[in-house]
XYZ file of C-alpha atoms in Angstrom:
559
model
C -3.561 -9.371 13.868
C -3.466 -9.104 9.956
C -0.599 -11.393 10.460
C -2.428 -13.968 12.056
C -4.295 -14.309 8.804
C -2.297 -13.783 5.894
C 1.196 -15.754 6.573
C -0.342 -17.418 9.442
C -4.129 -19.389 9.010
C -3.206 -18.717 5.635
C 0.433 -19.151 4.674
C 1.993 -18.540 1.128
C 3.116 -21.222 -1.112
C 6.800 -19.916 -1.555
C 8.281 -16.314 -0.874
C 7.337 -14.849 -4.223
C 4.077 -14.160 -2.163
C 5.503 -12.388 0.615
C 4.193 -9.276 -0.372
C 0.732 -9.951 0.813
C 1.426 -11.401 3.915
C 3.696 -8.033 4.186
C 1.396 -5.768 2.194
C -2.150 -6.979 3.676
C -1.214 -6.132 6.948
C 0.197 -2.858 5.909
C -3.335 -1.638 4.691
C -5.695 -3.205 6.950
C -3.373 -1.737 9.741
C -4.421 2.133 7.995
C -7.964 0.830 7.209
C -8.665 -0.366 10.618
C -7.691 3.179 12.275
C -9.214 4.858 9.038
C -12.835 3.291 8.509
C -12.979 2.445 12.489
C -16.595 4.762 13.531
C -15.281 5.383 16.622
C -11.001 6.464 15.259
C -9.046 9.041 17.276
C -7.447 8.562 13.648
C -9.072 9.899 10.719
C -6.313 11.002 9.359
C -4.415 7.756 8.801
C -4.266 8.051 4.965
C -3.125 11.237 5.252
C -0.003 9.665 7.307
C -0.213 6.677 4.671
C 0.094 9.153 1.467
C 2.531 11.024 3.361
C 5.267 8.080 4.415
C 4.602 4.703 3.293
C 3.642 6.024 -0.064
C 6.769 8.323 -0.301
C 9.104 5.273 0.642
C 7.776 3.437 -2.506
C 7.678 6.291 -4.965
C 11.352 5.925 -4.198
C 11.807 2.405 -3.789
C 9.896 2.151 -7.261
C 12.236 4.378 -9.034
C 15.712 3.107 -8.095
C 17.689 0.552 -10.638
C 16.900 -2.259 -8.274
C 12.742 -1.987 -8.693
C 10.978 -5.213 -9.384
C 7.258 -6.408 -9.495
C 5.063 -6.564 -6.097
C 5.892 -10.598 -7.081
C 9.223 -11.015 -7.443
C 11.268 -13.450 -7.997
C 12.907 -15.360 -5.253
C 15.580 -17.523 -6.331
C 17.659 -17.872 -2.195
C 17.995 -16.620 0.785
C 19.641 -13.470 -0.469
C 16.558 -12.067 -3.014
C 14.195 -13.207 0.334
C 16.521 -10.660 2.903
C 16.807 -7.629 0.573
C 12.869 -7.723 -0.848
C 11.576 -6.477 2.560
C 11.383 -3.374 0.300
C 9.264 -0.911 -0.244
C 7.864 -2.689 -3.120
C 6.875 -5.330 -0.324
C 5.179 -3.100 1.770
C 4.356 0.014 0.839
C 3.793 -0.343 -3.192
C 1.905 -3.934 -2.213
C -0.074 -1.973 0.830
C -0.734 0.792 -2.102
C -1.910 -1.664 -4.664
C -4.294 -3.532 -2.451
C -5.495 0.174 -2.029
C -6.626 0.046 -5.356
C -7.627 -3.391 -5.761
C -10.688 -2.481 -3.019
C -11.094 0.024 -5.087
C -11.373 -1.548 -8.201
C -13.431 -4.409 -6.627
C -15.415 -2.866 -4.355
C -14.463 -2.542 -0.412
C -17.692 -4.723 0.538
C -16.549 -7.349 -2.073
C -13.057 -7.369 -1.243
C -13.492 -8.185 1.889
C -16.572 -10.808 1.719
C -13.963 -12.407 -1.262
C -11.145 -12.553 2.063
C -13.302 -13.635 4.270
C -14.258 -16.588 1.727
C -10.210 -17.299 1.215
C -9.590 -17.954 4.626
C -13.019 -20.268 5.270
C -11.352 -22.225 2.077
C -7.968 -22.441 2.792
C -7.495 -22.568 5.939
C -4.166 -23.932 7.914
C -3.235 -24.334 4.596
C -0.917 -23.098 1.771
C -2.158 -20.847 -1.432
C -1.000 -19.003 -4.387
C -1.826 -15.627 -5.375
C -5.001 -16.613 -7.869
C -6.262 -19.024 -5.239
C -7.139 -15.030 -3.793
C -8.197 -14.250 -7.240
C -10.005 -16.434 -7.633
C -12.062 -15.384 -4.393
C -12.547 -11.711 -5.246
C -13.193 -12.360 -8.854
C -16.453 -14.874 -7.560
C -17.609 -11.574 -5.412
C -16.401 -8.940 -7.737
C -17.478 -10.257 -11.122
C -14.504 -8.180 -12.160
C -11.667 -10.178 -14.214
C -8.655 -9.875 -11.888
C -6.288 -11.790 -14.271
C -5.209 -9.034 -16.363
C -5.428 -6.446 -13.245
C -2.753 -8.605 -12.085
C -0.696 -9.060 -14.631
C -0.600 -5.400 -14.752
C -0.136 -4.547 -11.119
C 1.626 -7.142 -9.955
C 3.679 -8.444 -12.558
C 5.808 -5.206 -13.957
C 7.196 -2.643 -11.984
C 7.382 1.047 -12.032
C 5.066 4.384 -11.836
C 2.292 5.593 -13.773
C 1.915 9.230 -14.387
C -1.692 10.785 -14.552
C -1.886 14.302 -16.228
C -5.189 16.200 -16.703
C -6.022 17.851 -20.196
C -7.991 20.426 -19.761
C -10.016 22.725 -22.102
C -12.434 26.016 -21.713
C -14.313 28.181 -23.237
C -11.947 31.157 -21.221
C -8.938 32.663 -23.000
C -7.532 32.760 -19.813
C -7.841 28.992 -19.152
C -11.087 29.514 -16.994
C -14.516 29.210 -17.996
C -16.740 26.194 -18.709
C -15.024 22.583 -18.931
C -15.027 22.058 -22.864
C -12.940 18.773 -23.022
C -11.406 17.082 -20.342
C -9.263 14.187 -20.492
C -6.937 12.215 -18.460
C -3.295 11.037 -20.009
C -1.931 8.606 -18.690
C 2.222 7.733 -19.158
C 4.217 4.852 -18.465
C 7.988 6.557 -17.858
C 11.032 4.679 -19.047
C 12.346 2.167 -16.276
C 15.644 3.039 -14.331
C 18.757 1.791 -16.007
C 19.396 -1.693 -15.078
C 16.031 -2.473 -14.393
C 14.006 -5.102 -15.587
C 10.514 -5.334 -17.580
C 8.759 -2.631 -19.912
C 6.894 0.444 -19.236
C 3.550 -0.317 -18.882
C -0.051 1.719 -18.399
C -2.317 0.199 -16.323
C -5.808 0.562 -15.451
C -6.617 2.553 -12.532
C -9.700 3.747 -10.301
C -9.432 7.351 -9.631
C -11.575 10.078 -7.864
C -11.402 13.439 -9.159
C -12.261 16.075 -7.091
C -13.056 19.307 -8.403
C -11.770 21.918 -5.186
C -13.421 25.921 -4.699
C -11.904 28.722 -2.731
C -14.859 29.059 -0.078
C -15.003 33.204 0.276
C -16.744 33.206 3.416
C -14.179 30.497 5.337
C -11.040 31.443 3.131
C -10.792 26.651 2.043
C -10.263 25.004 -0.300
C -13.772 22.721 -0.170
C -14.053 20.126 -2.964
C -17.092 20.708 -4.703
C -17.555 17.729 -6.693
C -15.817 14.520 -6.869
C -16.214 11.518 -9.746
C -15.183 8.719 -9.411
C -13.942 6.812 -12.874
C -11.859 3.958 -14.446
C -8.833 5.150 -16.514
C -7.085 2.782 -18.878
C -4.939 3.044 -22.121
C -3.023 6.240 -22.808
C -5.741 8.829 -23.012
C -9.074 8.314 -20.980
C -11.700 10.949 -21.967
C -14.197 12.303 -18.948
C -17.466 13.508 -20.556
C -19.343 13.541 -17.566
C -17.405 17.303 -16.522
C -17.773 18.784 -20.048
C -20.421 21.898 -19.439
C -19.100 22.030 -15.885
C -17.294 25.492 -14.678
C -13.614 24.899 -13.921
C -12.773 25.293 -10.183
C -9.488 26.474 -8.719
C -7.762 23.072 -8.459
C -8.575 19.500 -10.108
C -6.964 17.152 -8.435
C -6.741 13.542 -9.881
C -6.279 10.728 -7.618
C -8.461 12.425 -5.132
C -8.861 10.193 -1.814
C -5.306 8.397 -2.542
C -7.252 5.664 -4.183
C -4.387 4.202 -7.154
C -0.772 4.657 -6.942
C 0.230 6.991 -9.350
C 2.218 9.830 -9.341
C -0.241 12.941 -10.192
C 0.288 15.860 -11.915
C -1.445 19.245 -11.454
C -2.621 21.224 -14.735
C -0.276 24.401 -14.901
C -3.263 27.020 -13.558
C -4.313 24.232 -10.461
C -0.682 24.663 -9.747
C -0.092 28.186 -9.905
C -3.561 28.108 -7.355
C -1.809 25.791 -4.773
C 1.661 27.559 -4.906
C -0.562 30.150 -3.073
C -3.099 28.141 -1.523
C -1.662 24.631 -1.177
C -2.792 25.516 3.311
C -6.453 26.437 2.361
C -7.592 22.988 1.879
C -10.127 21.691 4.351
C -8.990 18.038 4.038
C -5.633 17.032 5.137
C -5.431 14.106 2.661
C -6.122 16.368 -0.725
C -3.174 18.821 0.827
C -0.904 15.490 1.468
C -1.332 15.068 -2.463
C -0.437 17.885 -3.893
C 2.093 17.986 -1.297
C 3.257 15.085 -2.517
C 3.080 15.604 -5.844
C 5.034 18.795 -5.723
C 7.863 16.705 -4.286
C 7.941 14.052 -6.858
C 8.022 16.912 -9.297
C 11.471 18.369 -7.534
C 12.981 14.745 -7.470
C 12.245 14.255 -10.929
C 13.878 17.446 -11.865
C 10.714 19.086 -12.948
C 10.502 21.726 -10.261
C 13.426 23.634 -9.011
C 14.466 22.994 -5.354
C 14.312 26.884 -5.024
C 10.822 26.797 -6.049
C 9.934 23.754 -3.894
C 11.355 25.417 -0.885
C 9.416 28.674 -1.525
C 6.517 26.291 -2.115
C 6.610 24.591 1.239
C 7.128 27.717 3.169
C 4.015 29.383 1.970
C 1.903 26.628 3.126
C 3.262 24.919 5.717
C 2.056 27.062 8.296
C -1.445 26.158 7.868
C -0.712 22.352 7.769
C -2.222 21.193 10.313
C -1.118 17.046 10.135
C 1.903 16.772 12.447
C 3.254 13.700 10.262
C 3.534 15.887 6.984
C 4.998 18.729 8.568
C 8.233 16.461 9.856
C 7.641 15.011 6.260
C 8.285 18.145 4.820
C 11.116 19.207 6.983
C 12.790 16.165 5.977
C 12.268 16.835 2.277
C 13.166 20.377 2.591
C 16.249 19.827 4.075
C 16.959 17.336 1.369
C 16.067 18.930 -1.271
C 18.614 22.070 0.006
C 21.792 19.797 0.647
C 21.350 17.398 -2.286
C 18.569 18.765 -4.722
C 19.930 22.389 -4.702
C 22.357 24.244 -7.305
C 25.627 23.867 -5.194
C 25.867 27.727 -5.830
C 22.344 28.685 -3.942
C 22.643 26.103 -0.997
C 24.218 28.322 1.406
C 21.537 30.964 0.339
C 18.662 28.129 0.816
C 19.770 26.980 4.067
C 19.532 30.301 5.584
C 16.373 31.168 4.531
C 14.796 27.852 5.539
C 16.973 28.274 9.216
C 15.094 31.558 9.548
C 12.251 29.986 8.719
C 11.796 27.426 11.125
C 13.145 29.963 13.840
C 10.082 31.752 13.480
C 7.677 28.906 13.273
C 9.484 27.747 16.507
C 8.534 31.356 17.959
C 4.789 31.356 16.707
C 3.917 27.331 17.027
C 1.593 26.770 19.852
C 3.394 26.429 23.291
C 3.762 22.976 24.293
C 2.317 22.148 20.362
C 3.630 18.983 18.641
C 4.276 21.648 15.757
C 6.855 23.701 18.185
C 8.773 20.718 19.369
C 8.771 19.427 15.276
C 10.145 23.067 14.422
C 12.604 23.374 17.605
C 14.185 19.874 15.789
C 14.021 21.628 12.475
C 15.595 24.719 13.828
C 18.547 22.383 15.445
C 19.371 20.436 12.329
C 20.803 23.746 10.400
C 21.092 26.323 13.126
C 24.155 28.043 11.276
C 25.145 31.776 12.485
C 26.491 32.527 15.993
C 23.735 33.410 16.716
C 21.534 30.632 16.470
C 23.902 28.667 17.724
C 24.146 30.952 21.151
C 20.265 29.812 21.111
C 21.146 26.771 21.368
C 24.054 26.778 23.705
C 21.266 29.177 25.912
C 18.204 26.595 25.486
C 20.719 23.767 26.665
C 21.506 26.096 29.944
C 18.341 27.382 30.742
C 19.522 31.517 30.338
C 16.905 31.156 27.992
C 13.806 29.515 27.203
C 10.454 29.416 24.782
C 7.602 29.483 26.134
C 6.175 25.725 26.189
C 8.517 23.793 25.092
C 10.017 21.294 26.616
C 13.717 20.473 26.317
C 13.773 16.961 27.722
C 16.780 14.560 27.035
C 16.174 13.868 23.439
C 15.651 17.504 22.615
C 18.882 18.665 24.559
C 20.744 15.690 22.261
C 19.588 16.899 18.706
C 20.908 20.298 20.266
C 23.991 19.035 21.533
C 24.854 16.602 18.208
C 24.392 20.470 16.066
C 26.562 21.707 18.240
C 29.561 19.259 17.919
C 28.820 19.239 14.164
C 29.582 22.943 14.000
C 32.607 22.643 16.611
C 30.901 24.090 19.093
C 31.187 21.361 21.577
C 34.160 18.445 21.985
C 34.603 15.726 23.979
C 33.639 17.247 27.200
C 30.488 18.545 26.444
C 29.318 14.998 25.281
C 30.526 13.635 27.939
C 28.934 16.071 30.485
C 25.566 15.054 28.523
C 26.215 11.389 29.022
C 26.293 11.458 32.241
C 22.845 13.435 32.809
C 21.766 10.775 30.214
C 23.341 7.514 31.296
C 21.235 5.090 29.404
C 21.451 2.899 26.441
C 19.476 5.743 24.090
C 22.472 7.782 25.372
C 25.363 5.985 24.701
C 23.846 6.291 21.271
C 23.134 9.739 21.077
C 26.628 10.428 22.427
C 28.175 8.123 19.659
C 26.222 10.407 17.038
C 27.682 13.259 18.492
C 31.354 12.444 18.676
C 31.267 11.096 15.350
C 29.514 14.912 13.707
C 32.573 16.585 14.844
C 33.566 18.378 12.062
C 37.751 17.159 12.711
C 39.893 14.759 10.558
C 40.748 12.817 14.207
C 37.004 12.079 14.804
C 36.369 11.333 12.104
C 38.832 8.649 11.808
C 37.656 7.365 14.425
C 34.363 6.839 13.793
C 35.376 5.175 10.668
C 37.572 3.004 12.602
C 35.393 1.773 15.170
C 32.864 0.750 12.135
C 34.668 -0.400 9.618
C 38.209 -1.459 10.854
C 36.831 -3.477 14.159
C 33.686 -4.958 14.163
C 32.813 -4.866 17.671
C 30.140 -2.610 17.604
C 26.255 -3.696 18.654
C 24.143 -3.201 15.410
C 22.491 0.382 16.944
C 25.868 1.943 17.790
C 26.917 1.735 14.899
C 23.983 3.256 12.677
C 24.233 5.883 15.560
C 28.560 6.612 14.435
C 27.098 6.078 10.670
C 25.057 8.844 11.574
C 26.817 11.287 13.049
C 30.386 10.237 10.667
C 28.063 11.588 7.180
C 27.039 15.206 7.860
C 26.060 16.969 4.989
C 27.850 20.557 5.384
C 30.967 18.450 6.015
C 31.420 17.135 2.235
C 35.125 18.507 2.414
C 36.228 16.446 4.831
C 34.358 13.751 4.182
C 35.584 14.177 0.384
C 38.254 11.073 1.423
C 36.478 8.476 2.180
C 35.050 8.485 -1.490
C 38.032 5.861 -2.610
C 38.014 4.486 0.975
C 34.519 2.767 0.691
C 35.182 1.336 -2.597
C 38.858 -0.460 -0.932
C 36.863 -2.063 1.655
C 32.997 -2.685 1.408
C 33.540 -5.969 -0.680
C 35.190 -6.947 2.418
C 32.569 -5.812 4.912
C 29.944 -7.695 3.284
C 31.765 -10.918 3.339
C 32.789 -10.718 6.862
C 30.060 -9.194 8.364
C 26.511 -10.239 9.452
C 23.892 -9.109 6.640
C 22.210 -7.142 8.535
C 25.306 -4.666 9.771
C 27.003 -5.471 6.484
C 23.756 -3.607 4.970
C 24.133 -0.750 7.399
C 27.493 -0.346 6.139
C 27.135 -0.356 2.478
C 24.420 1.752 2.513
C 24.951 4.171 5.266
C 28.774 4.808 4.366
C 28.307 5.396 0.683
C 29.375 8.901 -0.435
C 26.212 9.924 -0.715
C 27.017 13.867 -0.162
C 29.007 14.029 -2.981
C 27.245 14.625 -5.534
C 29.158 14.795 -8.681
C 29.933 13.149 -12.012
C 33.050 11.681 -10.445
C 31.451 9.733 -7.839
C 29.252 7.836 -10.150
C 32.166 7.126 -12.267
C 34.023 5.266 -9.443
C 30.701 3.738 -8.943
C 30.813 2.204 -12.017
C 34.623 1.107 -11.960
C 33.943 -0.725 -8.780
C 30.507 -2.305 -9.688
C 32.521 -3.611 -13.614
C 34.960 -4.746 -11.600
C 34.867 -6.032 -7.500
C 32.261 -8.789 -9.059
C 29.926 -8.427 -6.026
C 27.296 -10.475 -5.504
C 23.710 -9.665 -6.295
C 22.533 -8.069 -2.742
C 25.559 -6.051 -2.440
C 25.584 -5.036 -6.174
C 22.243 -3.738 -5.624
C 22.346 -1.741 -2.648
C 25.410 0.461 -4.230
C 23.385 0.716 -7.546
C 19.740 1.993 -5.739
C 22.667 4.521 -3.493
C 24.707 4.950 -7.009
C 21.175 6.157 -8.339
C 20.104 8.583 -5.974
C 23.827 10.933 -6.975
C 22.138 10.621 -10.673
C 19.338 11.517 -9.586
C 20.712 14.691 -7.491
C 22.823 16.137 -10.422
C 19.807 16.019 -12.491
C 17.622 18.111 -10.390
C 20.762 20.676 -9.187
C 21.129 21.217 -13.227
C 17.232 21.654 -12.897
C 17.892 24.419 -10.109
C 20.751 25.991 -10.857
C 18.583 26.972 -15.033
């Protein structure tokens, strides 16, 4: 419905304002769920923080990061800019704009804009002018800082108290804003921005055992250091949370005392959004090599059992697996995987029967099951000789089990074909293709590679399924031979296939699981010699940045 306003009723003059079309639709789709008094989705901003914003933060730290108002020169630029900046960061910054000008003022300005420009074409300045009229805020400098620059700010609290151990009464409180250097290769310069944020003070309630917000202060943060005299004289809370309610777009750090408390009590927040913000902060720190992967695992294991939001739980499952697979010291990886898989099975057995959480834990368990006993359980759940109360092993869950059993070599063509006979649908065909490509044999990998790279007959959904099965993080040695082959073929694939098909291959088959200096060197050599066009160069550079980040995180975890 939002697209009927931005994009249809009023259309941008040129593609550099594409973000507004997409971002406004994303923002309002969440806002209408969150703010409707009879909404069935009161935790919509929690989901947004855990999915869309995570995507935005990741995209904004790649060498391809760009201002929300991107420079669009040709069709290739348009196609690759349907990204996390255009959708997720844009929507996040719109949420910040709403906080900055006020919600009533924002929507009054938007209404005036639509009335003035209905069935016409506009530029961003037309919208900002309408918002300036209703809010009284000068948005020209705001727009320059937020929409015409790239990168993320970091906000850190600086707190002093009259207690020697950091407790007692707050004697000074300030918020430090940092503008980290942009990734190598990104255009632009680090920028400090004006932020409208809330600061939440949380205490553990002795009766309920919940972390409850005692006080909320909303204020403007601008420049490198913003003093907050309003909190001087206040008793220091158990947790100080910057950017409470997730009003702005920034990475948030907890002070040392708050982080220690959250490590023990993250699952005890009364509301889902502050939990999500603390989870996001911990994940940011892990990706930035400030928190070792093993400590992130410990943090998740300490709090995930109390997490009620299923979207957050599923996000944590993905992030833990990624942290162990790519960010952990390789010599510790097997022990961490064992610890995680044991925990997934324990949660699967203890989760409420028939609940979404039980199903999510079943999938998480299937993704890393490794011991003979664990694999026997998957097999038994498939044939019905064992059951877990409330767990419906339906068609989709069966395929998750089959794919894992194929990936570890327990199932081969006969078992995969038999499962496909049970589910002879388009989805079943894709699942079977994933399972075949996941088998841990040179022959299976060669067959999968040939079907994607050497042939061009696969529809894009089937190709995506094959690539998903081909890349298994516990098959690094088997996949090592394909690093050189990737760089030999990727430019030819890009030049000869459609955009969607070529992009799947360029991203999906990049040797991201080979986290080594050698992979970076081979990527650099290819970038220097292959002369790829801008779109392909961007995709490969983004993939390279993932390996570089993983290397830093592995070194931090090893230390």
